[in-house]
Amino acid sequence: MDNEAYTLLIEIGTEELPPKALQSLSSAFTESIGNALKESDLLLNTNLPWYSFASPRRIAVKIEQVLRLQPNQLQQKKGPSVSVAFTKDGIPTPAAEGFAQSCGVPVDSLETLKTDKGEWLAYTQTIQGKALESIIPDILNDAIHRLPIPKRMRWGHCEHEFIRPVHWLLALHGGVALNFELMGLKSDRISRGHRFHASERISINDADQYADELQHKGFVIADYSSRKTTICDQVNHITQQHGLKPVIDPELLDEVVGLTEWPITLEGSFDQRFLNLPREVLVETMTAHQKYFHLVDQDDQITSRFIVVTNIDSRDPGRVRKGNERVLGARLSDAEYFWSSDQKIRLMDRFDRLKTLVFHNKLGSIFDKSYRIVELAKKISNQLDLDAEATDLAARLCKTDLVTEMVGEFPKLQGVVGRYYALAEGYHENIAQVIETHYLPRFSGDKLPPTGLASSVAIADRVDTLCGIFACGDIPSGEKDPFSLRRASLAVLRILLENRIDLDLSELIDWGMELYQVQEWEDIDVGESVRQELLEYILARSKQLMSSQGYQTNLWNAAMSGKPTRPLDLLNRMESTKRLLDENLEIATSIIAINKRISNILRDIPNVPVSPKKIDISLLEEEKEHELVQVLLDIESRVFADKQQGKYQEGFHSLFGIGIYIDQFFDHVLINADDPRIRDNRINILQSIRSMFFDVIDFSQIRLEKS
């Protein structure tokens, strides 16, 4: 029989899958199976695309031109060299006989392999290709184990695990059903349609007809992207009739696509009195709770209309519409009640109620955290010359909306709700803004809080968290970061860098740790080693941040040689060095060469001390030695002054100026003098020069691109 190539279709049918994970599961499933078939030489054409299908009750993959059998393969085994395999008389040695026995053939069936390194015994055998049907169970098992499933489940009495209980397994090669067993199920050509519209079994005749047969017989649009397009087209068609615009959040759209197999779009409305509620409350109610798309008018004002995507083609769509309107109305009535009820208690009167919310079992309540935020924010504001009274007020209020009923119902609106309540109580816009924006940035690439009070409170909030979690020993390891300390570190760095706030991380950490020391929490360590570990942890995140902004890693490594603890200073060093490399390549090349020459000499001298000692002027003998030290002492003070003022460009020019004196020193002065005191003093001169460079930038880390 010829080795035919047909389309392979695999479908795993399940209980409803998590909608937010559906796309990633489907993509991973397809990639695993496609790559495994490719590695098994079962793909006739490796350039053809692979097709993914995913709906709430299934993930499937379709791959074209898959062979029925693996091609036969020639396998060559290499044995001993001919000189070892035979005696001078041509008699096989035990080495040859042992190799032949391992191949299952007599010695005279072996061949001779000629190479550049001599001749060797070899044996070539034909490995028969396996049938697709015998290979696919292992491929599927491996693909299932590779799926990005954080928590697997079991069902019934079986020992199999998957993200949801599995109910059917379809496997077709062209029109032929493959016969194997997986997860306690036997594969066949049977699929299932829509749970309500086509609950009977559907027999798929051919792998290439899968999507069409499911759609026409089963009321299932199996292709994820096709369902997404269908939903968007229906939404736009409805809204255009009324001159409105849908607000389609990409994450919500993906979730709705993952919830439906046969999407039907309906328009609904709610009582206009609810438009008096904050826009964010209306949107959160419709999107997070009900998975509706809200509509806006041409002026981007929210309207009392919404779009619901159902998973059923009802014979009475009006009834479905009214049902959704009734549910939404009830939720909005609750929100209206919370809005009114919450404002009967002032935000400041809620401060003590924060004692009921736990921040960390070793670090107290949100009330305790708020106290520390207030003290930290005041120190930061004092450093930045901000209003102390306003800082105290904003920091005290920043977490108070956490104990409102509105935030209890809509947790994502923390801060937003507080801003509205603060404005309603007559607080200044600046105070209300802090309550909302001190949570920023919430994720990578998110906007930042404004410069001023909001940034001070935002930094204080993160620094307190970082200090507390490090002090109690819950330091992230590997991929685990339950308290989001990486995100908190990046937030602090971004606020300081992008808002141009010149604060010292080491000082911030000291302030934060001292507050935990004052509160005298048990089982925490606020010692110097923990503080240093936290400082290094935050600064390590700056490497990732700078890389995302286009800076080379070696530039970060070079700038960190001076151990800067102010992120703006670190950025200034990197920017200045990059500018030097871009605009003054001659100076950069000279400085790099100086560093390299000194480093090479010191590397070849044994027992060189780590840190330089004070240069002994009385031990200077040569003229060029005197000149170099004089220039060094002069430049050191200027480089130090430039560094203190952040004028690194000027500092680089000063460092460049010492180059000619170093060259003359090497040409006329013997480093390895007979007198050990003179030798050590000369080594110390070089150490001092290198240390002066390192204190600004370690130019030995810089790699110049070859033109």
XYZ file of C-alpha atoms in Angstrom:
707
model
C 0.000 0.000 0.000
C 1.253 3.458 -0.880
C 2.176 5.796 1.956
C -0.719 8.227 1.503
C -0.747 11.727 2.994
C -4.034 13.116 4.262
C -5.249 15.784 6.641
C -4.975 14.845 10.315
C -7.664 16.095 12.700
C -7.554 15.710 16.466
C -10.326 17.050 18.725
C -10.568 16.798 22.515
C -14.105 17.417 23.785
C -14.543 18.660 27.337
C -16.714 20.429 29.843
C -16.673 24.213 29.423
C -13.063 25.426 29.312
C -11.844 28.628 31.038
C -12.575 31.343 28.446
C -9.539 33.491 29.270
C -7.177 30.542 28.827
C -8.801 29.137 25.692
C -6.542 30.780 23.116
C -3.279 29.918 24.880
C -4.397 26.309 25.400
C -5.356 25.930 21.749
C -2.136 27.484 20.435
C 0.059 25.358 22.709
C -1.858 22.200 21.724
C -1.417 22.888 18.009
C 2.275 23.781 18.315
C 3.085 20.653 20.326
C 1.346 18.272 17.920
C 2.651 19.996 14.789
C 6.242 20.019 16.023
C 6.038 16.385 17.121
C 4.738 15.293 13.706
C 7.523 17.275 12.072
C 10.191 15.661 14.259
C 8.709 12.236 13.464
C 9.048 12.888 9.696
C 5.302 12.491 9.245
C 4.741 15.809 7.444
C 4.950 15.587 3.669
C 5.143 19.396 3.389
C 6.551 21.224 6.402
C 5.712 24.643 4.934
C 1.944 24.258 5.185
C 0.150 26.096 8.017
C -1.345 24.309 11.008
C -4.942 25.116 11.949
C -6.218 25.582 15.493
C -9.840 25.290 16.609
C -11.117 26.268 20.034
C -14.542 26.741 21.543
C -15.894 26.417 25.101
C -16.218 22.629 24.791
C -13.291 21.670 22.590
C -9.760 22.238 21.412
C -8.770 20.801 18.060
C -5.953 20.853 15.540
C -5.946 20.206 11.790
C -2.691 19.559 9.923
C -2.579 18.836 6.199
C -0.530 16.239 4.306
C 0.305 13.976 7.214
C 1.748 10.606 6.153
C 0.151 7.291 7.127
C 3.573 5.794 7.798
C 6.920 7.185 8.803
C 9.449 6.841 5.965
C 11.964 4.043 6.474
C 15.262 5.315 7.819
C 18.813 4.081 7.293
C 20.722 3.830 10.553
C 24.481 3.425 10.472
C 26.380 2.135 13.503
C 30.114 2.798 13.690
C 32.357 0.100 15.146
C 36.054 -0.333 15.881
C 38.769 0.770 13.458
C 39.834 -1.803 10.854
C 43.324 -1.949 12.369
C 41.807 -3.001 15.699
C 39.107 -5.239 14.177
C 41.463 -7.565 12.298
C 44.861 -9.123 12.830
C 47.646 -8.762 10.268
C 46.427 -12.044 8.791
C 42.907 -10.669 8.361
C 41.411 -12.707 11.181
C 38.572 -10.916 13.099
C 39.513 -9.875 16.592
C 37.132 -10.036 19.592
C 36.427 -6.332 18.958
C 35.060 -7.088 15.482
C 33.117 -10.147 16.623
C 31.606 -8.220 19.545
C 30.499 -5.370 17.273
C 28.989 -7.836 14.763
C 27.142 -9.630 17.563
C 25.725 -6.308 18.838
C 24.384 -5.682 15.318
C 22.970 -9.223 15.045
C 24.952 -10.129 11.914
C 28.140 -12.084 11.074
C 31.409 -10.212 10.672
C 31.409 -10.662 6.897
C 28.131 -8.664 6.708
C 29.828 -5.573 8.099
C 31.005 -2.811 5.788
C 34.056 -0.568 5.831
C 33.589 3.141 6.466
C 36.375 5.331 5.090
C 36.973 8.703 6.769
C 39.722 11.314 6.955
C 40.851 9.700 10.181
C 41.051 6.160 8.825
C 38.858 3.141 8.121
C 36.235 1.767 10.477
C 33.832 -1.134 10.606
C 30.222 -0.100 10.215
C 26.779 -1.593 9.839
C 23.844 0.007 8.064
C 20.346 -1.218 8.752
C 16.905 -0.104 7.636
C 14.568 1.055 10.420
C 10.967 0.467 9.451
C 8.751 3.531 9.847
C 5.941 3.317 12.383
C 2.295 3.882 11.572
C 0.735 7.237 12.459
C -1.898 5.404 14.494
C 0.755 3.897 16.771
C 2.676 7.173 17.178
C -0.158 9.625 17.756
C -1.092 8.495 21.323
C 2.401 9.361 22.608
C 2.342 12.651 20.702
C -1.012 13.546 22.249
C 0.051 12.535 25.736
C 3.124 14.727 25.478
C 1.096 17.641 24.070
C -1.402 17.396 26.931
C 1.360 17.395 29.542
C 2.915 20.470 27.922
C -0.282 22.523 28.016
C -0.030 25.695 30.155
C -2.476 24.461 32.792
C -1.743 25.908 36.257
C -4.051 23.470 38.026
C -5.238 20.145 36.596
C -8.255 18.167 37.750
C -9.440 14.574 37.878
C -12.977 13.352 37.351
C -14.957 10.228 38.138
C -12.856 7.263 39.225
C -10.092 7.750 36.664
C -6.515 8.818 37.306
C -6.300 11.004 34.195
C -5.815 14.755 34.561
C -6.850 17.674 32.387
C -8.043 21.238 32.858
C -11.683 20.018 32.627
C -13.322 16.558 32.396
C -12.873 15.052 28.920
C -15.946 13.484 27.248
C -14.932 12.576 23.715
C -11.887 12.117 21.504
C -12.009 12.515 17.743
C -9.121 11.464 15.503
C -9.344 11.368 11.708
C -6.704 10.839 9.050
C -8.497 11.985 5.944
C -11.735 10.004 6.072
C -10.326 7.185 8.227
C -10.903 7.169 11.983
C -7.755 6.383 13.938
C -8.131 3.736 16.604
C -6.343 4.302 19.933
C -7.114 5.041 23.583
C -6.320 8.169 25.577
C -7.520 9.389 28.990
C -9.820 6.389 29.231
C -11.552 7.180 25.921
C -11.420 5.380 22.580
C -10.912 7.638 19.607
C -13.467 7.715 16.795
C -15.066 10.117 14.295
C -17.775 11.377 16.650
C -17.935 14.981 17.815
C -20.569 16.954 19.692
C -22.428 20.040 18.612
C -23.915 22.952 20.553
C -25.087 21.918 24.011
C -28.661 23.129 23.344
C -29.074 23.457 19.585
C -27.461 20.154 18.566
C -26.956 17.922 21.563
C -26.901 14.727 19.465
C -23.673 13.064 18.313
C -22.191 14.330 15.033
C -20.242 12.003 12.757
C -17.460 13.839 10.909
C -16.970 12.243 7.491
C -13.622 13.761 6.601
C -10.977 15.796 8.427
C -11.141 18.577 5.833
C -14.904 18.931 6.368
C -14.650 19.305 10.154
C -15.360 23.045 10.538
C -18.145 23.068 7.923
C -19.899 20.003 9.358
C -19.754 21.353 12.913
C -21.194 24.675 11.781
C -24.002 23.243 9.619
C -24.898 20.225 11.719
C -23.815 21.277 15.179
C -24.348 25.044 15.474
C -20.676 25.453 16.427
C -18.246 27.925 14.859
C -15.133 25.995 15.819
C -12.595 28.520 14.537
C -11.789 31.065 17.253
C -10.926 33.930 14.899
C -14.074 33.338 12.835
C -16.219 33.648 15.957
C -14.407 36.848 16.911
C -15.053 38.316 13.447
C -18.705 37.242 13.603
C -19.179 38.964 16.967
C -17.489 42.195 15.843
C -19.528 42.298 12.629
C -22.803 41.769 14.516
C -21.941 44.405 17.141
C -21.003 46.980 14.514
C -24.132 46.241 12.470
C -26.429 46.859 15.452
C -24.723 49.998 16.704
C -24.452 51.650 13.301
C -28.237 51.588 13.055
C -28.443 53.929 16.062
C -25.419 56.103 15.289
C -23.609 54.824 18.388
C -20.103 53.403 18.882
C -19.294 50.179 20.727
C -16.387 50.156 23.169
C -14.807 46.769 22.520
C -12.126 46.000 25.071
C -9.786 43.350 23.555
C -9.644 41.278 26.750
C -13.417 41.305 27.126
C -13.839 40.390 23.459
C -11.519 37.387 23.869
C -13.447 36.309 26.941
C -16.790 36.556 25.129
C -15.377 34.601 22.180
C -14.250 31.956 24.665
C -17.741 31.757 26.186
C -19.682 31.198 22.960
C -19.908 28.562 20.244
C -22.823 30.096 18.324
C -22.709 33.833 19.090
C -25.901 35.848 18.716
C -25.734 39.568 19.448
C -28.606 41.533 21.004
C -29.000 45.154 22.046
C -30.421 46.143 25.422
C -30.907 49.257 27.517
C -31.161 50.346 31.147
C -32.912 53.141 33.031
C -31.330 56.497 32.249
C -31.317 57.466 35.922
C -28.327 55.160 36.343
C -26.308 57.493 34.117
C -25.907 59.608 37.259
C -23.516 56.945 38.547
C -19.815 57.354 37.704
C -18.934 56.090 34.257
C -16.397 53.641 35.719
C -19.105 52.019 37.849
C -21.397 51.593 34.842
C -18.609 50.138 32.706
C -17.397 47.769 35.428
C -20.942 46.520 36.043
C -21.533 45.844 32.356
C -18.128 44.420 31.456
C -16.740 42.605 34.507
C -20.046 41.274 35.857
C -22.201 40.819 32.760
C -19.674 40.618 29.899
C -21.598 43.278 27.960
C -20.144 45.841 25.564
C -21.137 49.375 26.490
C -22.011 52.007 23.886
C -21.040 55.658 23.615
C -22.366 58.508 21.495
C -20.399 60.549 18.977
C -19.055 62.726 21.822
C -17.760 59.616 23.629
C -20.396 59.987 26.350
C -21.668 56.712 27.782
C -25.258 55.867 26.853
C -27.957 53.722 28.461
C -27.575 51.040 25.783
C -25.432 47.903 25.760
C -24.668 44.852 23.621
C -24.966 41.308 24.969
C -23.533 38.308 23.112
C -25.518 35.170 23.869
C -24.627 31.561 23.107
C -28.092 30.629 21.905
C -30.284 31.509 18.942
C -33.533 32.001 20.814
C -36.930 31.807 19.169
C -37.903 34.712 21.417
C -34.945 37.152 21.419
C -37.090 39.805 23.078
C -37.405 37.627 26.140
C -33.646 37.093 26.253
C -33.119 40.846 25.947
C -35.526 41.605 28.793
C -33.886 38.990 30.982
C -30.486 40.606 30.538
C -31.941 44.061 31.097
C -33.553 42.877 34.328
C -30.302 41.398 35.660
C -28.294 44.505 34.743
C -30.944 46.765 36.271
C -30.710 44.878 39.554
C -26.924 45.201 39.628
C -27.076 48.901 38.845
C -29.681 49.366 41.591
C -27.205 47.781 44.017
C -24.456 50.095 42.782
C -26.802 53.076 43.180
C -27.486 52.042 46.767
C -23.773 51.624 47.549
C -23.050 55.019 45.997
C -25.620 56.696 48.214
C -24.911 54.677 51.379
C -21.126 55.036 51.253
C -21.249 58.817 51.188
C -22.992 58.931 54.555
C -19.621 58.089 56.143
C -16.703 60.400 55.446
C -13.465 58.911 54.164
C -11.443 60.109 57.157
C -13.913 58.379 59.480
C -13.129 55.128 57.681
C -9.414 55.287 58.533
C -9.763 53.242 61.735
C -11.860 50.644 59.887
C -8.758 49.708 57.894
C -7.761 47.679 60.976
C -10.238 45.019 59.756
C -8.229 44.410 56.551
C -5.101 42.251 56.799
C -2.062 43.401 54.855
C 0.200 40.498 55.893
C -0.043 38.065 58.790
C 3.383 39.190 60.059
C 3.080 42.868 59.159
C -0.305 43.896 60.463
C -3.366 45.442 58.858
C -3.949 47.961 56.080
C -4.307 50.482 58.921
C -0.727 49.722 60.008
C 0.446 49.944 56.410
C -1.356 53.269 55.958
C 0.441 54.655 59.013
C 3.768 53.716 57.449
C 2.744 55.160 54.067
C 1.933 58.472 55.778
C 5.331 58.643 57.489
C 7.241 57.573 54.383
C 5.346 59.941 52.111
C 6.071 62.862 54.441
C 9.803 62.088 54.360
C 9.714 61.872 50.568
C 7.700 65.079 50.226
C 10.059 66.864 52.577
C 12.963 65.774 50.375
C 11.115 67.070 47.300
C 9.949 70.265 49.005
C 6.233 69.374 48.743
C 3.407 70.479 51.016
C 3.688 68.446 54.240
C 0.071 68.975 55.351
C -1.330 67.966 51.949
C 0.934 64.905 51.898
C -0.270 63.800 55.334
C -3.920 64.177 54.306
C -3.564 62.433 50.946
C -1.589 59.529 52.433
C -4.157 59.015 55.206
C -7.027 58.941 52.716
C -5.372 56.868 49.993
C -6.594 53.446 51.216
C -9.844 54.435 52.942
C -12.133 53.508 50.045
C -11.092 49.864 50.535
C -13.694 49.637 53.309
C -16.546 51.082 51.230
C -19.369 48.901 49.941
C -18.718 50.088 46.407
C -15.143 48.783 46.379
C -16.337 45.634 48.135
C -18.591 45.033 45.134
C -16.160 46.365 42.513
C -12.591 45.681 43.751
C -11.047 46.902 40.496
C -12.408 50.382 41.242
C -10.252 50.921 44.328
C -8.839 54.412 44.126
C -11.373 55.461 41.474
C -14.206 55.258 43.990
C -12.094 57.088 46.569
C -11.488 59.941 44.149
C -15.215 60.420 43.544
C -16.006 60.325 47.265
C -13.174 62.749 48.072
C -14.452 65.247 45.501
C -18.004 64.840 46.802
C -16.732 65.690 50.307
C -15.110 68.860 48.996
C -11.461 67.817 49.059
C -9.142 69.527 46.596
C -8.707 67.824 43.204
C -5.019 67.263 44.036
C -5.939 65.129 47.082
C -8.592 63.188 45.170
C -6.108 62.552 42.374
C -3.627 60.963 44.801
C -6.241 58.471 46.030
C -6.841 57.234 42.492
C -3.400 57.444 40.904
C -1.143 56.195 43.704
C -1.970 52.664 42.468
C -0.321 53.459 39.120
C 1.385 51.813 37.331
C -0.657 48.633 37.756
C 1.085 46.665 35.000
C 3.955 46.885 32.529
C 3.541 49.869 30.246
C 0.746 51.399 32.333
C 0.631 55.167 32.800
C 2.318 56.699 35.860
C 0.982 58.849 38.706
C 1.542 62.583 38.202
C 4.671 64.172 39.613
C 4.180 65.598 43.099
C 1.994 64.230 45.891
C 0.701 61.273 43.856
C 4.220 60.076 43.043
C 5.331 60.503 46.670
C 2.467 58.378 47.990
C 2.862 55.814 45.197
C 6.565 55.394 45.999
C 5.846 55.196 49.744
C 3.231 52.478 49.164
C 5.639 50.293 47.133
C 8.664 50.893 49.347
C 6.671 49.880 52.415
C 5.599 46.646 50.727
C 9.128 45.848 49.551
C 10.680 46.549 52.962
C 8.045 44.589 54.857
C 8.102 41.472 52.673
C 11.910 41.374 52.623
C 12.042 41.952 56.385
C 9.796 38.972 57.088
C 11.733 36.738 54.694
C 9.145 36.196 51.928
C 11.665 37.004 49.207
C 10.706 35.913 45.665
C 12.508 32.888 44.286
C 12.432 31.617 40.718
C 9.150 32.349 38.994
C 7.202 32.664 42.242
C 6.420 36.214 43.320
C 3.172 36.078 45.349
C 3.476 39.671 46.590
C 4.367 41.108 43.160
C 7.660 42.533 44.394
C 9.136 42.610 40.888
C 6.228 44.729 39.743
C 6.563 46.984 42.805
C 10.299 47.445 42.162
C 9.724 48.316 38.518
C 6.983 50.753 39.546
C 9.342 52.592 41.917
C 12.047 52.733 39.253
C 9.701 53.944 36.529
C 8.211 56.673 38.730
C 11.663 57.920 39.750
C 13.096 57.783 36.242
C 10.206 58.907 34.056
C 8.953 61.569 36.464
C 12.564 62.745 36.956
C 12.484 62.395 40.755
C 16.015 62.306 42.159
C 15.733 60.095 45.259
C 18.211 57.629 46.726
C 16.937 54.032 46.912
C 19.240 53.260 49.811
C 17.766 56.152 51.786
C 14.192 55.124 50.916
C 14.892 51.587 52.131
C 16.407 52.889 55.374
C 13.305 54.998 56.020
C 11.013 52.051 55.292
C 12.925 49.581 57.462
C 13.116 52.014 60.380
C 9.308 52.244 60.451
C 9.058 48.470 60.869
C 11.649 48.719 63.608
C 9.569 51.372 65.391
C 6.428 49.219 65.228
C 8.414 46.284 66.651
C 6.890 43.480 64.603
C 7.941 39.977 65.601
C 9.926 37.600 63.373
C 11.254 40.285 61.075
C 14.803 41.327 60.251
C 15.471 44.953 59.309
C 19.261 44.644 59.557
C 21.878 45.950 57.155
C 22.199 42.684 55.207
C 18.451 42.628 54.441
C 18.541 46.294 53.410
C 21.462 45.636 51.086
C 19.746 42.592 49.612
C 16.617 44.645 48.900
C 18.673 47.451 47.335
C 20.393 44.973 45.022
C 17.035 43.380 44.199
C 15.497 46.687 43.091
C 18.599 47.772 41.175
C 18.649 44.399 39.380
C 15.192 45.226 38.006
C 16.656 48.400 36.508
C 18.692 46.195 34.176
C 15.475 44.790 32.713
C 13.897 48.247 32.558
C 16.875 49.857 30.805
C 17.054 46.973 28.349
C 13.382 47.478 27.437
C 14.234 51.100 26.659
C 16.979 50.136 24.224
C 20.109 50.343 26.395
C 22.684 47.581 25.950
C 23.325 45.288 28.905
C 27.064 46.034 28.881
C 26.260 49.729 29.284
C 24.223 48.949 32.417
C 27.024 46.743 33.752
C 29.534 49.546 33.152
C 27.401 52.178 34.905
C 26.771 49.922 37.913
C 30.505 49.720 38.630
C 30.238 52.978 40.556
C 27.450 51.468 42.683
C 24.916 54.272 42.089
C 21.863 54.087 44.354
C 19.949 56.954 42.731
C 18.150 55.673 39.607
C 18.383 59.077 37.928
C 22.134 59.053 38.521
C 22.366 55.562 37.007
C 20.425 56.753 33.956
C 22.616 59.858 33.684
C 25.782 57.726 33.665
C 24.342 55.493 30.945
C 23.063 58.383 28.836
C 26.358 60.259 29.181
C 28.377 57.200 28.202
C 26.131 56.498 25.235
C 26.458 60.119 24.123
C 30.236 59.845 24.439
C 30.256 56.703 22.297
C 27.984 58.312 19.696
C 29.589 61.769 19.533
C 33.205 61.450 20.760
C 34.384 58.041 19.661
C 38.043 59.128 19.772
C 37.811 60.026 23.465
C 35.820 56.841 24.216
C 38.352 54.667 22.409
C 41.237 56.298 24.281
C 39.581 55.853 27.698
C 38.756 52.208 26.949
C 42.350 51.600 25.863
C 43.678 53.187 29.090
C 41.431 50.961 31.190
C 42.396 47.881 29.241
C 46.138 48.572 29.510
C 46.003 49.183 33.267
C 43.772 46.142 33.851
C 46.075 43.869 31.837
C 49.154 44.974 33.815
C 47.451 44.627 37.196
C 46.069 41.222 36.227
C 49.592 39.902 35.637
C 50.851 41.095 39.049
C 50.183 38.671 41.925
C 48.508 39.717 45.179
C 47.259 43.117 43.988
C 45.038 44.609 46.743
C 41.338 45.097 45.936
C 41.244 48.752 47.021
C 44.018 51.300 46.463
C 45.966 52.757 49.399
C 47.134 56.326 49.732
C 49.980 57.170 47.351
C 53.271 57.883 49.142
C 54.719 60.997 47.482
C 58.110 60.407 49.122
C 58.531 57.162 47.144
C 58.199 58.812 43.710
C 61.517 58.666 41.838
C 61.018 59.201 38.123
C 59.993 62.470 36.465
C 57.121 60.862 34.576
C 56.006 59.249 37.813
C 55.821 62.673 39.498
C 53.947 64.145 36.531
C 51.356 61.343 36.475
C 50.658 61.572 40.199
C 50.337 65.361 40.041
C 47.855 65.111 37.178
C 46.034 62.284 38.969
C 45.572 64.324 42.139
C 44.319 67.275 40.111
C 41.943 65.194 37.992
C 40.591 63.212 40.966
C 39.177 66.350 42.548
C 37.666 67.531 39.259
C 36.181 64.112 38.407
C 34.751 63.881 41.927
C 33.188 67.348 41.605
C 31.758 66.524 38.169
C 30.362 63.262 39.524
C 28.702 65.011 42.465
C 26.987 67.392 40.038
C 26.135 64.662 37.549
C 28.352 66.270 34.894
C 29.722 63.012 33.512
C 30.521 64.421 30.078
C 32.959 66.870 31.689
C 34.342 64.035 33.822
C 35.056 61.944 30.730
C 37.090 64.766 29.203
C 39.097 65.012 32.437
C 39.748 61.270 32.351
C 40.787 61.542 28.711
C 43.367 64.159 29.673
C 45.342 61.721 31.810
C 45.918 59.324 28.916
C 49.155 60.880 27.617
C 50.675 60.897 31.106
C 49.813 57.221 31.593
C 51.474 56.345 28.270
C 54.632 58.250 29.272
C 54.570 56.555 32.677
C 54.538 53.124 31.052
C 57.273 54.105 28.585
C 59.727 55.495 31.177
C 58.891 53.852 34.513
C 59.490 50.222 35.534
C 56.501 49.021 37.533
C 58.211 45.959 38.949
C 61.016 47.846 40.736
C 63.558 46.023 42.883
C 62.511 47.950 45.989
C 59.182 46.372 47.066
C 58.003 49.677 48.595
C 58.501 51.547 45.308
C 56.916 48.693 43.351
C 53.852 48.613 45.622
C 53.514 52.405 45.430
C 53.541 52.278 41.604
C 50.968 49.512 41.641
C 48.914 51.695 43.941
C 49.119 54.570 41.438
C 47.603 52.310 38.766
C 45.001 51.029 41.241
C 44.027 54.624 42.066
C 43.621 55.502 38.385
C 41.499 52.420 37.711
C 39.420 53.062 40.836
C 38.806 56.653 39.685
C 37.501 55.338 36.369
C 35.392 52.600 37.978
C 33.812 55.142 40.303
C 32.211 56.690 37.226
C 32.028 54.007 34.529
C 33.775 50.665 34.154
C 34.907 51.172 30.569
C 36.265 47.637 30.435
C 32.613 46.512 30.128
C 32.066 48.626 26.997
C 32.241 46.862 23.662
C 32.864 49.129 20.672
C 31.059 48.039 17.525
C 33.402 47.342 14.648
C 32.699 49.491 11.633
